Coordinates of C-alpha atoms in Angstrom, one line a residue:
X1 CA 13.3 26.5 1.9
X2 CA 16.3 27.7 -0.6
X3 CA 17.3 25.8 -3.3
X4 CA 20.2 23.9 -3.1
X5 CA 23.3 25.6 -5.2
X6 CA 23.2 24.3 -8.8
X7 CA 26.8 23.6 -9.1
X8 CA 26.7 20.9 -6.3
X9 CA 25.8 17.4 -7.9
X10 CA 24.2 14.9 -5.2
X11 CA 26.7 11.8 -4.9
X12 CA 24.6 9.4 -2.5
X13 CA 20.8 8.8 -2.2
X14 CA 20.9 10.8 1.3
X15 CA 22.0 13.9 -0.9
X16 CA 19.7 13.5 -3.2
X17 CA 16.9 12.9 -0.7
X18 CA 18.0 16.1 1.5
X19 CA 18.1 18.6 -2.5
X20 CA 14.2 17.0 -2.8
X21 CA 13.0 17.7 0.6
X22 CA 14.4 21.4 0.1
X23 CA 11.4 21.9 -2.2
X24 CA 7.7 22.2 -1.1
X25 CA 6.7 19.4 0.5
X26 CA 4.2 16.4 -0.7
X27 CA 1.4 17.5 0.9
X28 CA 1.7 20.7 -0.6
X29 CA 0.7 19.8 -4.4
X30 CA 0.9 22.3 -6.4
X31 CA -2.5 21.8 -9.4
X32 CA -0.6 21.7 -12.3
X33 CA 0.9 20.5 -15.2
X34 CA 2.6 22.7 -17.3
X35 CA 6.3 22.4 -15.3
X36 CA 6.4 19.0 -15.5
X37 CA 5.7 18.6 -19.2
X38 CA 8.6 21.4 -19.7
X39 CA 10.8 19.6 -17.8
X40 CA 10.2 16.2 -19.4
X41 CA 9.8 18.0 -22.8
X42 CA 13.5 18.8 -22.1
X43 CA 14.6 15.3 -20.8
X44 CA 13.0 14.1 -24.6
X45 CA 9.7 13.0 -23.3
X46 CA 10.4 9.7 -21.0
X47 CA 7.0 9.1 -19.9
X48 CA 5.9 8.1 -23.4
X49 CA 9.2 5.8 -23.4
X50 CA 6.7 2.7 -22.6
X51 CA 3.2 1.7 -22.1
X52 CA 1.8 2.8 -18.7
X53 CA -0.7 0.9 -16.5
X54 CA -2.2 3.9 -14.7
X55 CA -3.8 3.6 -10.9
X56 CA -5.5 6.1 -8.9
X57 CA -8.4 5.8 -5.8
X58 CA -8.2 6.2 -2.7
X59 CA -7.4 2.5 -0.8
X60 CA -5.7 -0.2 -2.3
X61 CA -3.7 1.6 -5.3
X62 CA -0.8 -0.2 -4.2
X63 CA -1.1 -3.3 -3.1
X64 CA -3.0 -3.6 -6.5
X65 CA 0.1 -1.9 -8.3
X66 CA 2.0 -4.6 -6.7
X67 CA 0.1 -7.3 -7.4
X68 CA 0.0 -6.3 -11.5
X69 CA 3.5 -5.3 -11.7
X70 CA 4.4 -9.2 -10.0
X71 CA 2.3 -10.6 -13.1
X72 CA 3.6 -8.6 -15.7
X73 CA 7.4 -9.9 -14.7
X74 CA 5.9 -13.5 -15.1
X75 CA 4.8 -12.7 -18.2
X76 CA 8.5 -12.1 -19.1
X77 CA 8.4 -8.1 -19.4
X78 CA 10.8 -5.6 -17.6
X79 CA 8.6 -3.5 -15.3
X80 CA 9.3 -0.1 -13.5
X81 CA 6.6 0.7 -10.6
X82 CA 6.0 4.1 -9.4
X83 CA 4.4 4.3 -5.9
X84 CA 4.0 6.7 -2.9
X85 CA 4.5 7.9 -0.4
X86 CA 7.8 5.3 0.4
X87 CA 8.4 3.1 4.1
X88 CA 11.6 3.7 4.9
X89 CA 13.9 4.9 1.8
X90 CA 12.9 7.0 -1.1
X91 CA 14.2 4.7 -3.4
X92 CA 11.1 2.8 -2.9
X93 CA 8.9 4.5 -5.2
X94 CA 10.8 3.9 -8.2
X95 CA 11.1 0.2 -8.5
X96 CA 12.5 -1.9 -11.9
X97 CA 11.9 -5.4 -12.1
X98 CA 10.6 -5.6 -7.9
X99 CA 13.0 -4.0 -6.6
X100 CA 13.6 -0.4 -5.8
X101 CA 16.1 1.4 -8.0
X102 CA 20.1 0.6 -7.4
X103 CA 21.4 3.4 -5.0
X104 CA 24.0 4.1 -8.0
X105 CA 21.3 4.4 -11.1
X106 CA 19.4 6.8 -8.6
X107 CA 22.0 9.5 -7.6
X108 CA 23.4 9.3 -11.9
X109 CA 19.9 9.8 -12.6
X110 CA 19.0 12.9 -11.0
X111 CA 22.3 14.6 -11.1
X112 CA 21.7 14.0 -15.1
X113 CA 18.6 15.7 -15.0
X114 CA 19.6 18.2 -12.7
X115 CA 20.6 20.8 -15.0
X116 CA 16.8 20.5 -16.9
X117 CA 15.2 20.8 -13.6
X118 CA 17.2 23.8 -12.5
X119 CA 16.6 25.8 -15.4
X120 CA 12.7 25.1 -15.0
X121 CA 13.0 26.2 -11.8
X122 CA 14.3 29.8 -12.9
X123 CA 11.8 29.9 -15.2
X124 CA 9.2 29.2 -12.4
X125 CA 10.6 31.6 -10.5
X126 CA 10.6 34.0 -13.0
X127 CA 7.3 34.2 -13.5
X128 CA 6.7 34.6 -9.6
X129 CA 5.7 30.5 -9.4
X130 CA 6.9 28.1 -7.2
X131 CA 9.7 25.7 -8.0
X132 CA 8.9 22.1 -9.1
X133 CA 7.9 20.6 -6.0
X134 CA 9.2 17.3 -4.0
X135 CA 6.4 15.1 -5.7
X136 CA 7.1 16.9 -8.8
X137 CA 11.1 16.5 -8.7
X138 CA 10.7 12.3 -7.7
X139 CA 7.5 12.4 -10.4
X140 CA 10.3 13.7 -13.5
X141 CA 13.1 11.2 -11.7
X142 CA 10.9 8.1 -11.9
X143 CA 10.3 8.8 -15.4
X144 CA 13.9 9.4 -16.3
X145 CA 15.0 6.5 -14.6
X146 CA 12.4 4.0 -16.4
X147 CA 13.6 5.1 -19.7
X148 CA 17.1 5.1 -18.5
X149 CA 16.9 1.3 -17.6
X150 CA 14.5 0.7 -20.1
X151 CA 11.5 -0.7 -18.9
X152 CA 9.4 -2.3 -21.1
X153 CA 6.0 -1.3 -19.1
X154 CA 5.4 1.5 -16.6
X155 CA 3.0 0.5 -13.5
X156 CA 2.2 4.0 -12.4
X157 CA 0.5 5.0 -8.8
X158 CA -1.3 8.6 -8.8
X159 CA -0.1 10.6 -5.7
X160 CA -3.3 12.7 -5.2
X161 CA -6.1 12.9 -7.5
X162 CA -6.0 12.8 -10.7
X163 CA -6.6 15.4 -13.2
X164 CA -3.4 17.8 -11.7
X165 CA -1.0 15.2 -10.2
X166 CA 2.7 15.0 -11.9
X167 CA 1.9 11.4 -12.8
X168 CA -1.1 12.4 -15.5
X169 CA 1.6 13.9 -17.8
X170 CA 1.7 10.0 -18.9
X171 CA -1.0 8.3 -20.8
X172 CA -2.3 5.1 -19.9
X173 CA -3.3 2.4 -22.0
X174 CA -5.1 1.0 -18.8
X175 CA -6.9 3.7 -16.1
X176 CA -7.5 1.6 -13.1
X177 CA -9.3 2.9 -10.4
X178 CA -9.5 1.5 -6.9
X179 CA -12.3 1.8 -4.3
X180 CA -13.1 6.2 -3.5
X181 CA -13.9 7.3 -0.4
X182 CA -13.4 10.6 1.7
X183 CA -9.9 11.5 2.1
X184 CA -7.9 14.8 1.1
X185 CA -11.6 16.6 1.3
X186 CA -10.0 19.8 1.9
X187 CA -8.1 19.4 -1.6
X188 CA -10.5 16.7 -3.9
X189 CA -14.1 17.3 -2.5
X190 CA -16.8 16.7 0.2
X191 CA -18.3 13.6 -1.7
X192 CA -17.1 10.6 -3.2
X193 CA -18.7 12.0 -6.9
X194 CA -16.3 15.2 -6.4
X195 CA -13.3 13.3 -5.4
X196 CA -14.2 10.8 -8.3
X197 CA -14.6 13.9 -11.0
X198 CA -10.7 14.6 -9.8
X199 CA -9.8 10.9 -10.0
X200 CA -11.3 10.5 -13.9
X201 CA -8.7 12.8 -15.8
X202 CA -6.4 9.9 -15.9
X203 CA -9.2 8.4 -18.1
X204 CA -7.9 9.3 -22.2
X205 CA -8.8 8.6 -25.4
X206 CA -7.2 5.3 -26.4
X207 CA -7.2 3.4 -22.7
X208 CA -9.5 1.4 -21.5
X209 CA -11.2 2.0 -17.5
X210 CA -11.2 -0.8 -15.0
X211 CA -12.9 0.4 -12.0
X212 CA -13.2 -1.3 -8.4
X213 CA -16.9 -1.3 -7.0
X214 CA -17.8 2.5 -6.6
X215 CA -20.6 4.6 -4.8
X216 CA -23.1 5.2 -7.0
X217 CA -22.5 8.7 -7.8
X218 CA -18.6 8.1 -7.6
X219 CA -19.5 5.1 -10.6
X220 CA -21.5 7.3 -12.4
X221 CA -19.0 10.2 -13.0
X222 CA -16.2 7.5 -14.2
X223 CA -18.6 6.0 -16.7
X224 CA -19.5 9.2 -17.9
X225 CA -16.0 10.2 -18.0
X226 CA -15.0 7.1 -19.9
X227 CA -17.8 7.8 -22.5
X228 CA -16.8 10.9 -23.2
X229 CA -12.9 9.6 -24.1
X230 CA -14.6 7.0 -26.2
X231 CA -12.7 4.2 -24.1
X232 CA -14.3 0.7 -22.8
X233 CA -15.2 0.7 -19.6
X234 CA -14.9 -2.5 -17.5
X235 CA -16.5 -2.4 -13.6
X236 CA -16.4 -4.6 -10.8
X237 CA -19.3 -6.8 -9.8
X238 CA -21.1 -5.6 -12.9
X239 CA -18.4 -7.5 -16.0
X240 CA -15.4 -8.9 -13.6
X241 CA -15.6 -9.5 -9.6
X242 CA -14.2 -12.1 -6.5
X243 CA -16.6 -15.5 -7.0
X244 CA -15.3 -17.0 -3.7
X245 CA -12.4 -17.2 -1.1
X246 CA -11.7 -18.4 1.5
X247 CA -8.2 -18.8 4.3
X248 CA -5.6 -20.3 3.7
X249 CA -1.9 -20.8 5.2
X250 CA -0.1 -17.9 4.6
X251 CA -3.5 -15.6 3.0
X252 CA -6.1 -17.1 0.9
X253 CA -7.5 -19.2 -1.9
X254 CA -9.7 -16.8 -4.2
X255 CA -11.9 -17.6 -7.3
X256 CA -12.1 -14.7 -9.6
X257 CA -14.5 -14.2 -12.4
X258 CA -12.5 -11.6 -15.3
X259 CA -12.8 -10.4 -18.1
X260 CA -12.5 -13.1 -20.4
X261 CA -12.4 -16.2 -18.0
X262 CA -12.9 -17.2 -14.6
X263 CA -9.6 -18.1 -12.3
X264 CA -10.3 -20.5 -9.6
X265 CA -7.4 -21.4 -6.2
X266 CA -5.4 -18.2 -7.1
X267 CA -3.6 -18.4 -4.4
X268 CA -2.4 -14.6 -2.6
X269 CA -0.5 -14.2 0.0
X270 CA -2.3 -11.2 1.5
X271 CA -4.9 -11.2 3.7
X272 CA -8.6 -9.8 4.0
X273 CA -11.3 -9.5 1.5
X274 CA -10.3 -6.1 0.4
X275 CA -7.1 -7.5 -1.3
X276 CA -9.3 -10.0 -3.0
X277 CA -11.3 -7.1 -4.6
X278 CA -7.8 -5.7 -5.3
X279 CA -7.2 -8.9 -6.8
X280 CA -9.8 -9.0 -9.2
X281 CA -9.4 -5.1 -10.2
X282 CA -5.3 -6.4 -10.9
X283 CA -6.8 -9.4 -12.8
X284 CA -9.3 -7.2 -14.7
X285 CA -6.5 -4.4 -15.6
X286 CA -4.0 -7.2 -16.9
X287 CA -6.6 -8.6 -19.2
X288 CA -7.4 -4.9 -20.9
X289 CA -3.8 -4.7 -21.3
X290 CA -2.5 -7.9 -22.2
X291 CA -5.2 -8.8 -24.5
X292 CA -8.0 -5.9 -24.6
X293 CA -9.9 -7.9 -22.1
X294 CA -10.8 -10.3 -25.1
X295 CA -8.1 -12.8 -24.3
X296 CA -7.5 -15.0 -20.9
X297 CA -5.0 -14.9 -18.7
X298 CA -2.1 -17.5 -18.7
X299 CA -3.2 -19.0 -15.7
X300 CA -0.1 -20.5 -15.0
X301 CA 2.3 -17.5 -15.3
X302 CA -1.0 -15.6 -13.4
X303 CA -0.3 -18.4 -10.5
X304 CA 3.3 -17.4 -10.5
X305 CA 3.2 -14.0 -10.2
X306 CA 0.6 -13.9 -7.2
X307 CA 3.0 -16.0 -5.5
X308 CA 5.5 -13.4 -5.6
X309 CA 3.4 -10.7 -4.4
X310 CA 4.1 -8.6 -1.4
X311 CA 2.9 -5.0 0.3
X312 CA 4.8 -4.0 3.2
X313 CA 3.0 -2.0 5.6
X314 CA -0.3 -3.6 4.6
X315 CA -1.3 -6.3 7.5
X316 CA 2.3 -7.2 7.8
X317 CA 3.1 -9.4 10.4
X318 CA 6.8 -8.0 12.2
X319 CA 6.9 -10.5 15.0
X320 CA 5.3 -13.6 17.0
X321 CA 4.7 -14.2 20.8
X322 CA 2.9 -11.9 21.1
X323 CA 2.0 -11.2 17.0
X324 CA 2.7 -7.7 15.9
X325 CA 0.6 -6.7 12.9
X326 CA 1.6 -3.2 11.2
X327 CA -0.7 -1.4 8.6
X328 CA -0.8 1.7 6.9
X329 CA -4.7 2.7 7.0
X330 CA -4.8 5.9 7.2
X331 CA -8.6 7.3 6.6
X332 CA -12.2 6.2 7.8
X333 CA -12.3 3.2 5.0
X334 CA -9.3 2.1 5.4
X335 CA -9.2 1.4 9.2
X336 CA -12.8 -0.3 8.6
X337 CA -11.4 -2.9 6.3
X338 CA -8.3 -3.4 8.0
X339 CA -10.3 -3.9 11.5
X340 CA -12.6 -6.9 9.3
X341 CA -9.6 -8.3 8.5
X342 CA -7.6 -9.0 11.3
X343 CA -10.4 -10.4 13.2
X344 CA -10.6 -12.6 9.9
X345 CA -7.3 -14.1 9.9
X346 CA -6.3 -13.5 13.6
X347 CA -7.8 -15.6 16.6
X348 CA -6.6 -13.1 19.5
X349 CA -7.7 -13.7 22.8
X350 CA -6.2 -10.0 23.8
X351 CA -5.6 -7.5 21.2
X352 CA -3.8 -3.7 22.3
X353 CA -3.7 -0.9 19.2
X354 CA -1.4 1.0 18.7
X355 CA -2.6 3.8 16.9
X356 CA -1.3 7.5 15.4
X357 CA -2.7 9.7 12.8
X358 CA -1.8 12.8 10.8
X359 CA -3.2 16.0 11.4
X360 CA -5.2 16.4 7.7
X361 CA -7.0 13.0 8.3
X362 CA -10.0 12.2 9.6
X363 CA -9.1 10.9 13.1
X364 CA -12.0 11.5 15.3
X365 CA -13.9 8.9 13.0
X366 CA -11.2 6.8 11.9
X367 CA -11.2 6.4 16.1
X368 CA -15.2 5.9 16.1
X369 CA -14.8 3.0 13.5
X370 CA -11.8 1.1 16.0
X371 CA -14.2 1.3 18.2
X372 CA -17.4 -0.3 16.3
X373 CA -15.5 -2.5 14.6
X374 CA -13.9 -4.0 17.9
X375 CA -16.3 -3.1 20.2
X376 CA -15.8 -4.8 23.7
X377 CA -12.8 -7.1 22.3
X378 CA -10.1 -4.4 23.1
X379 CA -9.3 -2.5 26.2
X380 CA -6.1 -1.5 25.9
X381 CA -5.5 1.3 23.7
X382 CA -2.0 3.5 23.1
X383 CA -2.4 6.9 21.4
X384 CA 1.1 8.2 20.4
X385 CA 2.4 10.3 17.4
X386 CA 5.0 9.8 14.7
X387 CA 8.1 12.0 14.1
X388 CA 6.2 13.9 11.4
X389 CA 5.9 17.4 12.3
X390 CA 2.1 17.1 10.6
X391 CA 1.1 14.4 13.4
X392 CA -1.6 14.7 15.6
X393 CA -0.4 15.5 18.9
X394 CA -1.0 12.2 21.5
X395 CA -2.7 14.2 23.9
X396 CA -5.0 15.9 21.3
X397 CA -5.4 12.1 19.7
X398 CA -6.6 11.2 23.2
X399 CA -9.2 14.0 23.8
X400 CA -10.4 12.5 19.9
X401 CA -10.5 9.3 21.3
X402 CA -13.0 9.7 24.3
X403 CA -15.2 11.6 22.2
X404 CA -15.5 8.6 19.8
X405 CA -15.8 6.2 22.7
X406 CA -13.4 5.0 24.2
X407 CA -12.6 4.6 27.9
X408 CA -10.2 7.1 29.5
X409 CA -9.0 3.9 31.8
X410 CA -8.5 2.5 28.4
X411 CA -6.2 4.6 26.9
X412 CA -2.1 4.9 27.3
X413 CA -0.9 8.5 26.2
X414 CA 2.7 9.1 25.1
X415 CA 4.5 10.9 22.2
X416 CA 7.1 7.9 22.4
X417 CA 6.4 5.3 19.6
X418 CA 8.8 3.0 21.2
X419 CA 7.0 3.3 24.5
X420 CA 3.6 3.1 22.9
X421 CA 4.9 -0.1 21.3
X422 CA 6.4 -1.5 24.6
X423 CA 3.5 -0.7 26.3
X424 CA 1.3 -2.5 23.9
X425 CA 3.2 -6.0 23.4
X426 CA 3.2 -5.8 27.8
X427 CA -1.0 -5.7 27.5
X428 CA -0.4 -8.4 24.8
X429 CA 1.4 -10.9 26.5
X430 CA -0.7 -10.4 29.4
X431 CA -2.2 -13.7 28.3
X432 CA -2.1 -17.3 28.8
X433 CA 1.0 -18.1 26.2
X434 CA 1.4 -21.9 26.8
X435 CA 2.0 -24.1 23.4
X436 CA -1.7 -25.5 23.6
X437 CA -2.6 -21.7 23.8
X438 CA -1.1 -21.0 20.8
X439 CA -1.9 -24.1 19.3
X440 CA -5.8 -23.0 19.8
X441 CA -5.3 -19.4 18.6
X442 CA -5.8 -17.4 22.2
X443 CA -2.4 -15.5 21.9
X444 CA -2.3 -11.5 22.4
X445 CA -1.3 -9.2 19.6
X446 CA -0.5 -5.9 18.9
X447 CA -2.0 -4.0 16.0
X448 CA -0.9 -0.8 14.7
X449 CA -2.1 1.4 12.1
X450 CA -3.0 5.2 11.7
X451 CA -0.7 6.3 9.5
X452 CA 2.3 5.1 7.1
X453 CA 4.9 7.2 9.0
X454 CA 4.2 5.6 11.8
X455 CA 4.0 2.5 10.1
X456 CA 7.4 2.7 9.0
X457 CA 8.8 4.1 12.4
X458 CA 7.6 0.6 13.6
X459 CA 9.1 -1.3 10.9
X460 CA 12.2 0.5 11.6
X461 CA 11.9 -0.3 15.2
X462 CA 11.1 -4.0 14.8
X463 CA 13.0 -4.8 11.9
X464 CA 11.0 -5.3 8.2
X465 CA 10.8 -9.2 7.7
X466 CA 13.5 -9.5 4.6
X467 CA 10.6 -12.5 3.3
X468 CA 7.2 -13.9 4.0
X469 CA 9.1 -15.7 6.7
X470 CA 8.6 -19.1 8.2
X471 CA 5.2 -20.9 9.0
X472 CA 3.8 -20.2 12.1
X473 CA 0.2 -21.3 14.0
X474 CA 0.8 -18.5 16.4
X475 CA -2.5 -16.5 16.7
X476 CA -4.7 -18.9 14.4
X477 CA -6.8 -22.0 15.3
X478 CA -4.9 -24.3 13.6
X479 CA -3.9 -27.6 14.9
X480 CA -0.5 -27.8 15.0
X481 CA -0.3 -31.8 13.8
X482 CA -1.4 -31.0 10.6
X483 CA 0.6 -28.1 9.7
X484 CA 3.4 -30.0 8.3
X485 CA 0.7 -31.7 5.8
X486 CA -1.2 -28.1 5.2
X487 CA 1.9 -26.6 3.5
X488 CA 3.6 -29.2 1.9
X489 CA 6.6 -30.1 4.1
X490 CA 8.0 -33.3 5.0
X491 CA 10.1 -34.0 8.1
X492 CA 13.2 -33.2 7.0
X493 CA 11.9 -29.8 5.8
X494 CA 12.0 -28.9 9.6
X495 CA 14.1 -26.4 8.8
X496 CA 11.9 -23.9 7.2
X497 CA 9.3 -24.0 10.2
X498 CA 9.4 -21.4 13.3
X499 CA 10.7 -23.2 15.7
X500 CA 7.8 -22.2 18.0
X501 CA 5.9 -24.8 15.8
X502 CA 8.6 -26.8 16.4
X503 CA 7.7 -26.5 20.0
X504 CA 3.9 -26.8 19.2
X505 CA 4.8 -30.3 17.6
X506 CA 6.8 -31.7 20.5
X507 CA 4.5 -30.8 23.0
X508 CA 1.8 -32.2 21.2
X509 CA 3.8 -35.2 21.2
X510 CA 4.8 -35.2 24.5
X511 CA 0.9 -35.2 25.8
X512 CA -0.1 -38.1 23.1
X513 CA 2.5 -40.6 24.4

């Protein structure tokens, strides 16, 4: 694609957005270093402008991002969060304080560092290199705006890898990795100890390693990695790990043993036992950085932080009657842990996937794993694609989807999202949906997952929640009479309950007098 022309300054974030997808795109990473650094070196160094809190793995780099970032503004400090790719708007991935950057501090910001990353793209292309690429470009933003705003800590989410990504130009006093598994195989390795040997260059001298539960090899390579930068290294279910949880209104109740104490009824508002483990990783990493994982948490200001805590895209319910449940698994793992999960939290008597996946993943397995995980619970299946050009045709997605298992009388085949959504919510609610139905949990739902763009498409279609939203029993097996009691609301709090519950309530009513 050609450069846009360097006299032409960006003046909204659509501008902006169209001059950064006019360079190579994000899945096109370019291993290296060296541009960035020039181009930061010219900017006066931003990424060493605060302390950075450093993530990479394969699952679970975000929600864990998010849940340390919500902890750290509890704690009082001014936080700027880098994570990728975004849902719906680019400004996503360059958060201060929660929320992504202002529209206005994101188009001053580039067009001020514009002129620094035009002239190292001449010198790129003078020495017959590519220009800085999109994840480059929004790598050297996210900096400039965090020292722009300033931020007092920098929670920073690797794009691929490790040891080449744009992010590793930063330093981090904490190196957190999350669970490795295969993904990106054609670019990080056929095991999880090569993909791991990528994912330990963001270990340096001077940090410290937190490291979710790893295959054995995958473990090994980070330990060794972490001896030879002299740095502690802290891993899960060896110094820190999850002691219990269990459900609870709204996500769950998890004990976690860290560092230096244990933290019983934390209370998280995400569901499944993976974002516990992602829990204890956060707890561990804000230990080694608050206090060198000598000093306990404020439990309190821990408390209120997790309360705060959201991940869009990750088991996020859109809609009720019938439930819609989006989520952005997007490899073999992924899909396997999502799959334990909703059958965790969710009571469906009918569940229909939805489900789309980009051509450099792993679909033909992701597909076998739907299929073990649910096994006879789900007949009705919709294969569809995204509007990304690199998504798996539907009909190819199909062909992939018998061979791992699946019923051809099964399946619905479209390229339409929309009608792939339709489709899905008309097997759903082809249920019994009377209040004592819902009241006992034997509602339909619709689950969709594959990929994040698709993800997003159906966010966009269905509308993002704008908050956790209001209380409902729809889908579990909870007795309606006592949710009042469960979460803390009195009568005249009726207000801030779904009125389906409502419903639930007066019916129940209704048959007791």
């Amino acid at each position: 694609m050609s450069a846009p022309a360097e006299g032409r300054v960006p003046g909204t974030v659509e501008e902006v957005y169209a001059d950064l997808l006019a360079r190579a795109p994000e899945h096109r990473m370019e291993p290296r270093l060296d541009p960035v650094r020039r181009v930061l070196a010219l900017l006066g160094d931003p990424q060493h402008a605060a302390p950075v809190i450093h993530l990479t793995g394969t699952n679970g780099k975000t929600s864990t991002a998010r849940m340390i970032e919500a902890v750290l503004r509890a704690y009082g400090l001014r936080t700027g969060r880098y994570t990728s790719p975004h849902l719906e708007r680019v400004t996503e991935r360059i958060s201060v304080d929660g929320e992504p950057v202002a529209d206005e501090d994101f188009v001053r910001v580039w067009g001020e560092i514009l002129p620094m990353v035009h002239t190292v793209d001449a010198e790129l292309e003078a020495a017959g290199e590519p220009r800085l690429t999109y994840f480059e470009a929004v790598t050297v933003l996210g900096f400039a705006v965090f020292a722009d705003a300033p931020v007092e800590v920098v929670v920073l989410e690797v794009g691929l890898g490790g040891i080449t990504d744009a992010t590793n130009v930063a330093d981090g006093a904490v190196s957190v990795v999350t669970p490795i598994s295969l993904d990106h195989t054609d670019l990080l390795g056929d095991t999880e100890a090569e993909i791991a040997e990528e994912k330990a260059g963001i270990i340096k001298p001077g940090g410290f390693l937190v490291s979710a539960a790893q295959d054995a090899d995958a473990a090994q390579v980070l330990l060794e990695a972490a001896r030879a930068a002299d740095v502690p290294f802290r891993f899960e279910g060896v110094e820190f790990g999850v002691l219990e949880r269990r459900l609870a209104v709204g996500g769950q109740q998890v004990d976690v043993r860290g560092l230096a104490d244990e933290y019983r009824e934390l209370f998280l508002p995400l569901h499944g036992a993976h974002q516990a483990e992602n829990l204890a990783v956060a707890v561990a990493a804000l230990e080694a950085f608050l206090g060198g994982g000598q000093r306990p948490l404020d439990v309190e200001l821990l408390r209120e932080g997790l309360a705060q805590v959201t991940s869009p895209g990750r088991l996020e319910v859109l809609r009720t009657a019938p439930t819609v449940v989006v989520d952005a698994a997007h490899n073999p793992d992924g899909v396997a842990v999502t799959a334990r999960a909703v059958q965790e939290v969710f009571s469906f008597t009918r569940l229909a996937l939805v489900v789309g996946v980009l051509q450099e993943k792993d679909a033909r397995t992701m597909l076998e794993v739907l299929h073990r995980e649910f096994g006879d619970l789900i007949s009705d299946v919709a294969l569809t694609q995204s509007a990304s050009p690199r998504a798996i045709p539907a009909g190819d997605l199909a062909a992939l989807a018998v061979d791992a298992g699946w019923p051809e009388d099964d399946l619905f085949i479209t390229e339409s999202v929309p009608d792939a959504l339709e489709w899905a919510v008309g097997r759903a609610e082809a249920v019994e949906t009377s209040a004592d139905a819902l009241a006992s949990g034997t509602a339909g739902g619709v689950l969709v997952l594959g990929s994040i763009t698709l993800a997003a498409e159906v966010r966009s279609l269905l509308g993002a929640p704008a908050h956790a939203g209001p209380v409902t029993v729809a889908a579990r097996g909870m007795d309606p009479a006592d949710l009042l009691a469960a979460v803390g609301l009195e009568d005249d709090d009726a207000d801030a309950v779904d009125p389906e519950v409502l419903e639930l309530l007066d019916d129940r009513e209704e048959h007791t007098r």
